[in-house]
Phi, psi and omega in degrees: 000131176295123183296339180291344179267359183253127181287155176294131187242131174284121180249347178218123181283164182297337179273005178090358180276131179285150173277177184304315187302312180290315183298318182293322179295313180295317181296314180297321178296314181297329180273357178072030180292128181253336180224135178238119178243118185213175182290156184293345178294347179268001180303316180298336181274341185300315178302322179296318181292319178298317178297321179297318177300316181295316181294329180273356178076026181250153174284127181284145176289171175276130182255137173226135180242129183261153178295156181287155171271135187239155170285171181300332181274004178091356178280159181296136180300130183216145179293344177288346183247019178135186181292129175227343180283143180303320181298327178299315181290320180297321179289342181258019171096012179264143179278149177301315181298323180290320178297317179297316179301313182296313182295323180299327182274000176275096180095355179233147176224148177299155179308130178092349181253156176251146181308313184298325179297325181287341181269349180253117188305322183290333179266332183299333181295341181282345184234160175282123182246325181269120183236140166275170180299313177301324180292322178293319178301321181287322189269332190290139175209139178296340179298335183258017177277130180285153181274337182272158181295153182248129179280137178273109182258105184295326178296324177294319178299317179300318180295314179298320179297319179298323179292323179289326176297318179294323177298322179297323181287341181278348182245133183304311183293312183288334177293324176292323177296319178296318179300318179297318179297315181293320178300320180295319178294320178296320179298316179296330180274359179078023180267127181270116180242014188298335182277354180265132176284167179298325179295316179293321181295317179295324178297321177298314180300316182290333181287321187258356189299332181295341180258007185257132174246332179228157183303319182289352175295330179300328182284326184278340182279000000 
């Protein structure tokens, strides 16, 4: 980076306290960080951080910057415009596995697929869209990350979540976990299910699952 394009940066205050730029570089070095993956809004700071590593005589980590997450109107995703925290979604009936799957597809596409194709239901069927964590670990690569920002489509998240709920029902162990989760929600809602056996309860889950997008939908049906 041409240093003439970088503004002079205060890295140590008069009271001896370091600013973020110096503190983050020292902290990452001390922790042995080798790769830094962060949002593109940090691009202007990267030259400063690289220079600090050079001045301190340390090897700089590899930096990667990802596109921003956007609202449907193209504006930057913000908590002022709705739920953006992971805990908000978990509390509203979304599965951890579905959230990871959804976020992975924001700006990234499996080899051979295009982002837009994955967002259109008629084309998405041509590609694998639903991933478990082991499958994502195997398939994910920074080489397939898109450069443009990705819009957060809640309807798409609901669909992905519904597919993960169905996956849970297809597996003996995870179907029991799902049953426990639904029972807890029913208990919180004051619904008495004590007269239903586990076999009957599981039959209920399998009967209504096609109409379910979030875990709490089981309570409302």
